[in-house]
XYZ file of C-alpha atoms in Angstrom:
534
model
C 2.093 69.204 -89.130
C 2.008 73.095 -89.526
C 1.563 75.138 -92.067
C 4.546 77.672 -93.692
C 2.210 80.766 -93.713
C -0.625 82.480 -92.278
C -2.379 82.839 -94.881
C -5.566 80.376 -95.240
C -4.536 78.813 -91.606
C -7.871 76.515 -90.652
C -8.861 73.999 -88.527
C -11.316 72.803 -89.537
C -11.944 69.531 -88.361
C -12.021 71.029 -84.623
C -15.514 71.767 -83.608
C -15.781 73.003 -79.867
C -19.620 72.296 -79.023
C -19.659 74.459 -75.767
C -20.448 78.635 -75.161
C -16.396 80.147 -76.052
C -15.352 82.753 -73.135
C -12.224 84.569 -72.850
C -10.261 84.399 -70.289
C -9.146 87.885 -68.966
C -7.701 88.878 -66.556
C -9.983 91.363 -64.691
C -13.349 91.133 -65.617
C -14.588 93.922 -68.063
C -15.467 97.058 -66.134
C -18.693 98.012 -66.449
C -20.328 102.086 -66.024
C -17.816 105.218 -66.983
C -18.361 108.747 -66.726
C -21.661 108.269 -68.326
C -23.574 106.018 -65.974
C -26.613 107.271 -63.535
C -26.495 108.142 -60.521
C -28.797 107.385 -57.439
C -30.879 109.708 -56.505
C -29.992 109.462 -52.576
C -32.521 111.356 -49.937
C -31.271 110.755 -47.136
C -27.103 111.060 -48.037
C -26.562 111.002 -44.171
C -27.276 107.946 -43.278
C -26.260 106.924 -46.899
C -23.192 107.383 -46.092
C -23.072 106.283 -42.409
C -24.477 103.103 -43.446
C -21.479 102.683 -45.940
C -18.721 103.889 -43.460
C -20.090 101.262 -40.889
C -19.772 98.614 -43.530
C -15.607 99.804 -44.396
C -15.163 100.038 -40.216
C -16.792 97.018 -39.646
C -14.857 95.618 -42.403
C -11.615 96.784 -41.261
C -11.544 95.335 -37.680
C -12.626 92.084 -38.926
C -9.279 92.037 -41.083
C -7.312 93.624 -38.572
C -8.311 90.418 -36.487
C -7.674 87.730 -39.350
C -4.269 89.070 -39.733
C -2.947 89.496 -36.421
C -4.081 85.702 -36.322
C -1.209 85.229 -39.484
C 2.177 84.400 -38.863
C 4.644 86.183 -38.681
C 5.911 87.645 -42.004
C 2.633 86.450 -43.979
C 0.137 89.554 -41.865
C -0.807 91.395 -44.601
C -0.711 95.701 -44.821
C -4.846 96.619 -46.228
C -7.637 93.713 -46.554
C -10.223 93.223 -49.018
C -13.880 94.653 -49.913
C -16.714 93.802 -51.434
C -18.322 97.295 -52.676
C -21.971 96.117 -54.219
C -23.729 98.371 -56.780
C -27.296 99.871 -56.423
C -29.790 98.129 -59.186
C -28.957 99.236 -62.773
C -26.466 101.901 -61.417
C -23.326 100.395 -61.878
C -20.040 101.644 -59.903
C -18.005 103.932 -61.475
C -15.276 101.760 -61.515
C -12.162 103.579 -62.864
C -12.396 105.526 -59.054
C -11.672 102.482 -56.966
C -8.635 101.511 -58.343
C -6.739 105.046 -57.526
C -6.086 107.103 -54.399
C -3.846 103.987 -52.620
C -6.925 101.872 -53.803
C -6.511 98.465 -56.053
C -9.650 97.142 -57.968
C -8.998 93.533 -57.517
C -11.931 92.103 -60.188
C -15.698 93.183 -60.724
C -18.379 91.003 -61.562
C -21.325 92.306 -63.622
C -24.989 92.708 -62.521
C -27.248 89.600 -63.134
C -31.175 89.039 -62.964
C -30.140 87.496 -59.765
C -27.483 89.394 -58.552
C -25.941 93.263 -58.459
C -22.623 94.327 -60.109
C -20.070 94.638 -57.676
C -16.233 94.997 -56.981
C -13.705 93.703 -55.035
C -11.377 96.309 -54.211
C -8.027 96.270 -51.844
C -7.669 98.965 -48.938
C -4.653 99.225 -46.994
C -5.034 99.985 -43.593
C -3.398 103.276 -43.618
C -5.909 104.338 -46.004
C -9.461 103.515 -44.679
C -8.992 107.367 -43.214
C -9.013 109.264 -45.989
C -11.035 106.713 -47.878
C -13.501 106.966 -45.368
C -13.678 110.992 -45.959
C -14.095 110.824 -49.210
C -17.249 108.372 -48.670
C -18.525 111.080 -45.785
C -17.704 114.076 -48.170
C -21.123 112.929 -49.857
C -23.602 114.316 -47.082
C -21.667 117.949 -48.177
C -22.262 120.060 -51.434
C -20.181 121.295 -54.211
C -20.594 125.202 -55.290
C -23.230 124.428 -57.755
C -25.082 122.068 -55.388
C -24.013 118.496 -55.797
C -23.236 116.316 -53.603
C -19.719 115.852 -53.651
C -18.064 112.392 -54.372
C -21.663 111.938 -55.999
C -19.430 109.779 -58.859
C -17.499 107.168 -56.177
C -20.787 106.686 -53.498
C -23.886 107.479 -55.489
C -24.247 104.056 -56.465
C -22.888 102.218 -53.481
C -25.277 99.743 -51.734
C -23.180 98.251 -49.421
C -19.433 97.681 -48.257
C -17.888 94.348 -46.733
C -15.250 92.660 -45.572
C -14.420 89.967 -48.894
C -15.533 86.474 -48.651
C -14.593 83.803 -50.484
C -17.337 83.233 -52.229
C -17.103 87.045 -53.582
C -13.632 86.380 -55.281
C -14.920 83.611 -57.477
C -15.135 84.482 -60.999
C -16.592 81.139 -62.678
C -21.028 81.842 -64.225
C -21.108 78.416 -62.004
C -21.782 77.637 -58.358
C -18.791 77.700 -56.611
C -18.041 74.357 -55.115
C -18.516 73.200 -51.652
C -16.462 74.753 -49.800
C -15.764 71.910 -47.508
C -14.677 69.571 -50.692
C -11.022 69.051 -51.714
C -10.340 70.166 -54.809
C -7.579 72.116 -57.288
C -8.388 75.597 -57.277
C -6.537 78.478 -59.638
C -6.186 81.699 -57.830
C -5.024 84.837 -59.357
C -2.550 87.631 -57.702
C -1.880 90.945 -57.995
C 1.669 91.962 -56.779
C 0.480 95.601 -56.933
C -1.756 94.663 -53.412
C 1.459 92.921 -51.679
C 4.691 94.271 -50.990
C 6.329 90.846 -50.869
C 6.110 88.127 -54.111
C 2.808 86.450 -53.009
C 3.668 82.943 -55.277
C 6.260 83.306 -52.967
C 4.544 83.584 -50.519
C 1.650 81.102 -51.308
C 4.243 78.229 -51.661
C 5.469 78.641 -48.410
C 2.143 79.186 -46.960
C 1.140 75.237 -48.680
C 4.168 73.960 -46.648
C 2.955 75.530 -43.601
C 0.022 74.257 -44.261
C 1.078 71.213 -45.596
C -1.408 72.290 -49.180
C -0.109 70.852 -52.507
C 1.119 73.493 -54.990
C 1.915 73.590 -58.447
C 5.696 73.825 -59.289
C 5.431 76.693 -61.490
C 2.959 79.889 -61.346
C 2.429 81.416 -64.626
C 1.953 84.770 -65.712
C -0.624 86.622 -67.605
C -0.684 89.968 -68.230
C -0.735 91.780 -65.236
C -1.664 88.795 -63.102
C 0.348 86.159 -61.415
C -1.761 82.497 -61.469
C -0.715 79.278 -59.365
C -3.059 76.223 -58.488
C -3.146 75.076 -54.679
C -5.349 71.492 -53.832
C -7.122 72.035 -50.587
C -10.477 72.790 -49.424
C -12.418 76.317 -49.657
C -12.538 76.771 -46.248
C -8.845 76.342 -46.017
C -7.986 78.443 -48.830
C -9.812 81.084 -47.006
C -7.336 81.761 -44.735
C -5.628 83.236 -47.757
C -7.568 86.021 -47.539
C -6.271 87.569 -43.945
C -2.431 87.203 -45.511
C -0.116 89.068 -47.724
C -0.752 86.531 -50.719
C -4.465 86.950 -51.076
C -5.259 86.596 -53.999
C -7.438 88.459 -56.251
C -10.107 86.293 -58.467
C -10.859 82.314 -58.147
C -11.690 80.171 -60.414
C -12.039 76.626 -61.419
C -8.534 75.279 -63.085
C -8.719 74.653 -67.033
C -7.027 71.102 -66.295
C -8.863 68.117 -65.657
C -8.097 64.994 -62.829
C -6.704 62.099 -65.306
C -4.059 60.738 -67.524
C -5.325 62.872 -70.910
C -5.674 66.382 -68.820
C -3.959 66.605 -65.496
C -2.892 69.421 -63.854
C 0.239 71.555 -64.127
C 2.310 69.962 -61.092
C 1.158 66.699 -62.069
C 2.538 66.518 -65.182
C 5.872 67.525 -63.917
C 6.073 64.577 -61.613
C 4.585 62.344 -63.858
C 7.221 63.414 -66.397
C 10.238 62.828 -63.704
C 8.837 59.994 -62.735
C 9.290 58.738 -66.362
C 12.525 60.898 -66.680
C 13.839 58.194 -63.920
C 13.296 54.946 -65.727
C 13.861 55.760 -68.939
C 16.991 53.893 -70.485
C 18.117 55.610 -73.322
C 19.729 54.116 -76.443
C 23.714 54.589 -76.979
C 24.765 57.655 -78.922
C 25.890 55.224 -82.163
C 22.522 53.391 -82.304
C 20.075 54.209 -84.499
C 18.143 58.043 -84.874
C 15.574 59.710 -85.840
C 16.503 62.983 -87.345
C 13.783 65.841 -86.978
C 13.208 67.951 -89.298
C 11.124 71.111 -87.825
C 10.978 74.005 -85.453
C 13.628 72.961 -83.583
C 13.274 70.669 -79.711
C 13.138 71.563 -76.631
C 17.500 70.614 -75.821
C 16.429 70.591 -71.853
C 13.165 68.668 -71.736
C 14.215 65.766 -69.149
C 12.476 62.979 -71.605
C 13.983 64.454 -75.045
C 18.013 65.208 -73.835
C 19.476 61.980 -72.760
C 18.565 60.639 -76.350
C 19.696 63.859 -78.091
C 23.602 63.441 -76.732
C 23.617 67.009 -77.999
C 23.217 66.775 -81.457
C 20.553 69.757 -82.304
C 21.073 71.853 -84.927
C 20.034 74.733 -86.893
C 20.340 75.393 -90.841
C 18.801 79.282 -90.237
C 21.361 82.095 -90.067
C 21.337 83.968 -86.546
C 19.032 81.384 -84.960
C 19.962 78.789 -82.658
C 17.780 75.431 -82.397
C 15.575 76.247 -79.564
C 12.102 75.905 -80.264
C 9.993 78.509 -79.452
C 6.985 77.273 -81.558
C 6.757 73.979 -80.144
C 5.586 71.652 -83.080
C 9.435 70.186 -83.691
C 9.510 69.315 -79.756
C 6.076 67.594 -80.294
C 7.393 65.456 -83.573
C 10.182 64.965 -81.541
C 8.840 63.337 -78.297
C 6.170 61.570 -80.998
C 9.903 59.771 -82.636
C 10.990 58.840 -79.760
C 7.540 57.383 -77.522
C 5.014 57.638 -79.990
C 2.103 57.634 -77.495
C 3.387 58.314 -74.148
C 0.699 57.026 -72.023
C 2.342 53.476 -72.066
C 5.268 54.516 -71.119
C 3.464 57.059 -68.087
C 1.631 54.278 -66.559
C 4.653 51.331 -66.639
C 6.114 50.769 -63.203
C 9.718 48.919 -64.706
C 12.461 50.649 -66.945
C 11.609 51.937 -70.726
C 14.473 50.948 -72.734
C 14.525 52.930 -76.020
C 15.545 51.221 -79.045
C 17.226 54.855 -80.877
C 17.946 58.063 -80.130
C 16.713 61.754 -81.849
C 18.212 64.630 -84.299
C 16.674 67.621 -84.579
C 17.568 70.103 -87.201
C 15.958 72.960 -87.471
C 14.367 74.060 -90.818
C 11.679 76.614 -89.597
C 11.678 80.087 -87.806
C 9.476 80.018 -84.913
C 6.954 81.735 -86.753
C 5.925 78.562 -88.870
C 7.203 80.731 -92.299
C 9.462 80.417 -94.478
C 12.489 82.219 -94.163
C 12.113 83.622 -97.674
C 10.609 81.267 -100.379
C 9.675 77.830 -101.497
C 13.452 77.783 -102.987
C 15.026 78.431 -99.730
C 12.827 75.406 -98.744
C 14.372 73.683 -100.753
C 18.360 74.375 -100.261
C 16.867 74.730 -96.197
C 15.948 71.158 -95.930
C 19.272 70.246 -98.081
C 21.225 71.736 -95.696
C 19.242 69.993 -92.880
C 20.081 66.960 -93.827
C 23.958 67.576 -94.577
C 24.305 69.709 -90.821
C 23.151 66.314 -89.479
C 25.264 63.715 -91.671
C 28.491 65.806 -90.929
C 27.070 66.072 -86.903
C 28.855 67.514 -83.726
C 31.852 65.505 -83.393
C 30.070 62.951 -81.455
C 29.724 59.179 -82.412
C 27.408 58.955 -85.586
C 25.081 57.181 -85.569
C 24.916 53.157 -87.320
C 21.402 54.077 -89.068
C 19.205 57.442 -89.920
C 15.518 58.442 -90.482
C 15.015 61.919 -92.094
C 11.133 63.389 -90.555
C 9.405 66.172 -91.943
C 5.985 66.841 -90.930
C 6.237 69.867 -92.554
C 4.570 70.923 -95.613
C 3.315 73.948 -97.431
C -0.061 74.483 -98.797
C 0.191 74.364 -103.099
C -3.128 76.791 -103.682
C -4.701 76.621 -107.093
C -2.573 77.612 -109.860
C 0.730 76.922 -107.892
C 2.959 74.045 -109.227
C 2.689 70.967 -107.118
C -0.965 70.917 -107.215
C -1.607 67.974 -109.668
C 1.688 65.997 -108.285
C 4.197 67.723 -110.653
C 7.965 68.043 -109.277
C 8.522 71.625 -107.840
C 11.882 72.385 -106.305
C 11.461 71.324 -103.190
C 10.161 67.558 -103.552
C 12.628 67.131 -106.262
C 15.317 67.860 -103.910
C 14.231 65.475 -101.600
C 13.576 63.105 -104.268
C 17.374 63.640 -104.891
C 18.367 63.351 -100.982
C 16.576 60.016 -100.833
C 18.567 58.881 -103.914
C 21.678 59.099 -102.427
C 22.901 62.253 -104.707
C 24.450 65.304 -103.207
C 22.617 67.998 -104.049
C 23.254 71.632 -104.702
C 20.368 73.691 -105.140
C 21.018 77.136 -107.495
C 18.474 79.726 -109.000
C 16.893 77.617 -111.480
C 17.954 74.022 -111.275
C 19.061 71.491 -108.958
C 22.874 70.253 -109.898
C 23.371 66.770 -108.922
C 27.060 66.051 -107.881
C 27.582 62.323 -108.374
C 25.279 59.760 -110.069
C 22.381 58.574 -107.061
C 24.312 56.170 -104.401
C 21.879 53.138 -103.150
C 23.970 52.416 -100.727
C 23.862 56.143 -99.191
C 20.481 56.488 -99.963
C 18.106 57.755 -97.278
C 14.738 57.178 -96.147
C 13.012 60.528 -95.516
C 9.536 60.186 -94.295
C 6.996 63.255 -95.121
C 3.477 64.028 -93.682
C 0.854 64.325 -96.613
C -0.671 67.045 -95.464
C -3.409 68.618 -93.193
C -7.299 69.095 -94.062
C -7.728 72.754 -95.420
C -10.367 74.796 -96.263
C -13.682 72.425 -95.528
C -16.199 73.074 -92.927
C -17.655 70.559 -90.381
C -21.012 70.113 -93.227
C -18.812 68.519 -95.282
C -18.524 66.048 -93.516
C -21.595 64.297 -94.393
C -22.667 61.807 -97.142
C -25.814 62.955 -99.154
C -27.631 60.910 -97.064
C -26.059 63.100 -93.917
C -24.497 60.453 -92.140
C -21.582 61.266 -90.323
C -18.571 60.622 -92.852
C -15.211 62.410 -91.240
C -12.794 60.784 -94.158
C -14.980 62.562 -96.815
C -12.692 65.741 -95.492
C -9.667 63.572 -96.621
C -11.203 63.054 -99.988
C -11.399 66.331 -100.251
C -8.015 67.545 -99.809
C -4.932 66.874 -101.787
C -1.787 66.346 -100.051
C 0.728 68.899 -100.081
C 4.076 69.961 -101.254
C 7.039 68.263 -100.905
C 5.017 65.223 -100.428
C 4.383 64.148 -104.111
C 7.937 63.696 -104.063
C 8.433 59.945 -105.500
C 11.635 58.513 -103.644
C 10.108 59.715 -100.127
C 7.843 57.916 -97.765
C 4.958 60.149 -97.531
C 2.455 59.102 -94.637
C -0.812 60.229 -93.671
C -2.058 59.395 -90.230
C -4.254 56.498 -88.682
C -5.381 55.670 -85.070
C -5.087 53.167 -82.710
C -6.621 55.656 -80.340
C -10.655 55.117 -80.573
C -11.252 55.033 -77.180
C -12.774 58.251 -75.846
C -11.728 59.903 -72.323
C -14.489 59.690 -69.602
C -12.121 62.743 -67.886
C -14.111 66.032 -68.696
C -14.791 67.749 -71.173
C -14.743 65.320 -73.551
C -17.264 62.206 -72.329
C -19.452 60.977 -74.609
C -18.102 62.545 -77.485
C -18.219 60.246 -80.698
C -13.934 59.077 -81.889
C -13.740 60.353 -85.280
C -11.306 57.671 -85.960
C -11.430 54.474 -86.174
C -8.588 51.898 -84.486
C -6.151 51.019 -87.294
C -7.846 53.877 -90.073
C -7.274 56.912 -91.096
C -8.512 60.196 -89.364
C -9.879 62.799 -90.713
C -6.989 65.628 -90.236
C -4.857 64.438 -93.299
C -5.414 64.444 -97.069
C -5.956 61.466 -99.357
C -3.492 59.987 -102.132
C -6.363 58.683 -104.402
C -10.467 58.004 -104.278
C -12.661 56.919 -101.816
C -12.184 53.250 -102.183
C -8.211 53.934 -101.175
C -9.319 55.435 -98.080
C -6.940 52.277 -96.320
C -3.959 52.315 -97.731
C -2.129 55.712 -96.192
């Protein structure tokens, strides 16, 4: 349930027991202009060693390139340049003059710093000349190209294990598994993802349906053995980094391509309700109208009451709420083999902008909500649903000193009260005009979320004796505006999902919610003796 402003937004109910790490397209560069240089006593021998390693890498790479099918041969190759201990490389000098810095690894206790560099075949000569220049002096008596060459320890052809960017060890290369491949479009004259897709089809590997753009990188996922995947290093689909995918096997967290397959399978089995069937009208951030599981139930009933904004959901919350309203827990539907028959349809009205912020003020929220109800009831000219339930998982955090914190009516909650009672509403500057008397025959069922637990800390989930009691957070939290409205049905959250999945990363962690009981992400309606009545 989103809040309507960024101020004070927090998720104290989420606890991350592992060390956080930032995923970056490229390892953080080490070294710089102030790095100390190794004093090489025999510069001729040092330069010759480096040139020999470079030429060996070129020969091996050229042989591999010739083995690649026509159309997949690269115009260069990847090398690993290792630094001397405690003497970092000048990485910026490896990302220019025709060279492309692919990635790097910082120095650790058991390995030297290194850099992975892409060298076009036609740039080998110029790079060799720069290394060889280290044997010559500048006018002031210092070695030429010292900043580039002095701290290099060796050069070799890059191997599969050199592209590995995770802190844990590279998995066994003879095991088939999913790999996350990062590509730099600068090192290939063709689209590396399109090339990869063609190669995976030819070699009968499995590849995710969609690649992802991350900064200047393209990311794709491939199911293959590591030994098979090493073939890519001799093609124009050479990855610059290899990582562990962030998904896990299993229904709770599966890779992107498998999720797509599950959705496509379910979409073929879904039997949507007729257009005149009862609907759930979701008032939220909009909806992904083309989602294959939602589109058949929408019947083009997606609207927006925000000026200049269409019904598309650029935040995702409204689409998620629509999915819950239509299917509930998807697990049983995804695991089923037969048809999934739906007894109701969907409507969506966008009442929040893409940043989950109110357009102007709480008054505008009242007007927007009233307009949303009217918009849904007017419809799109198609068959009208036989019944309608409004669902609004949108609340505003009322802080101390603001109206609504003690249950008193606000303009937003009063608007909902009038709508639920079957009255048409006109919102003005300082009052609500009820057009006509409340009509029980025109009453509306409006379901509003109680809100979120905010502003509390994990240690507040323990009682005075130190025992874990997540529901203490519920007791400390108020319901949020407009959930105090009298005529709506305000609901919290309970769960029937109390079995922790056996797949990583959650096995062994305790479930905070018990079957059929409240979950500790919602405010309470009363004291501790009322916990079971949400």
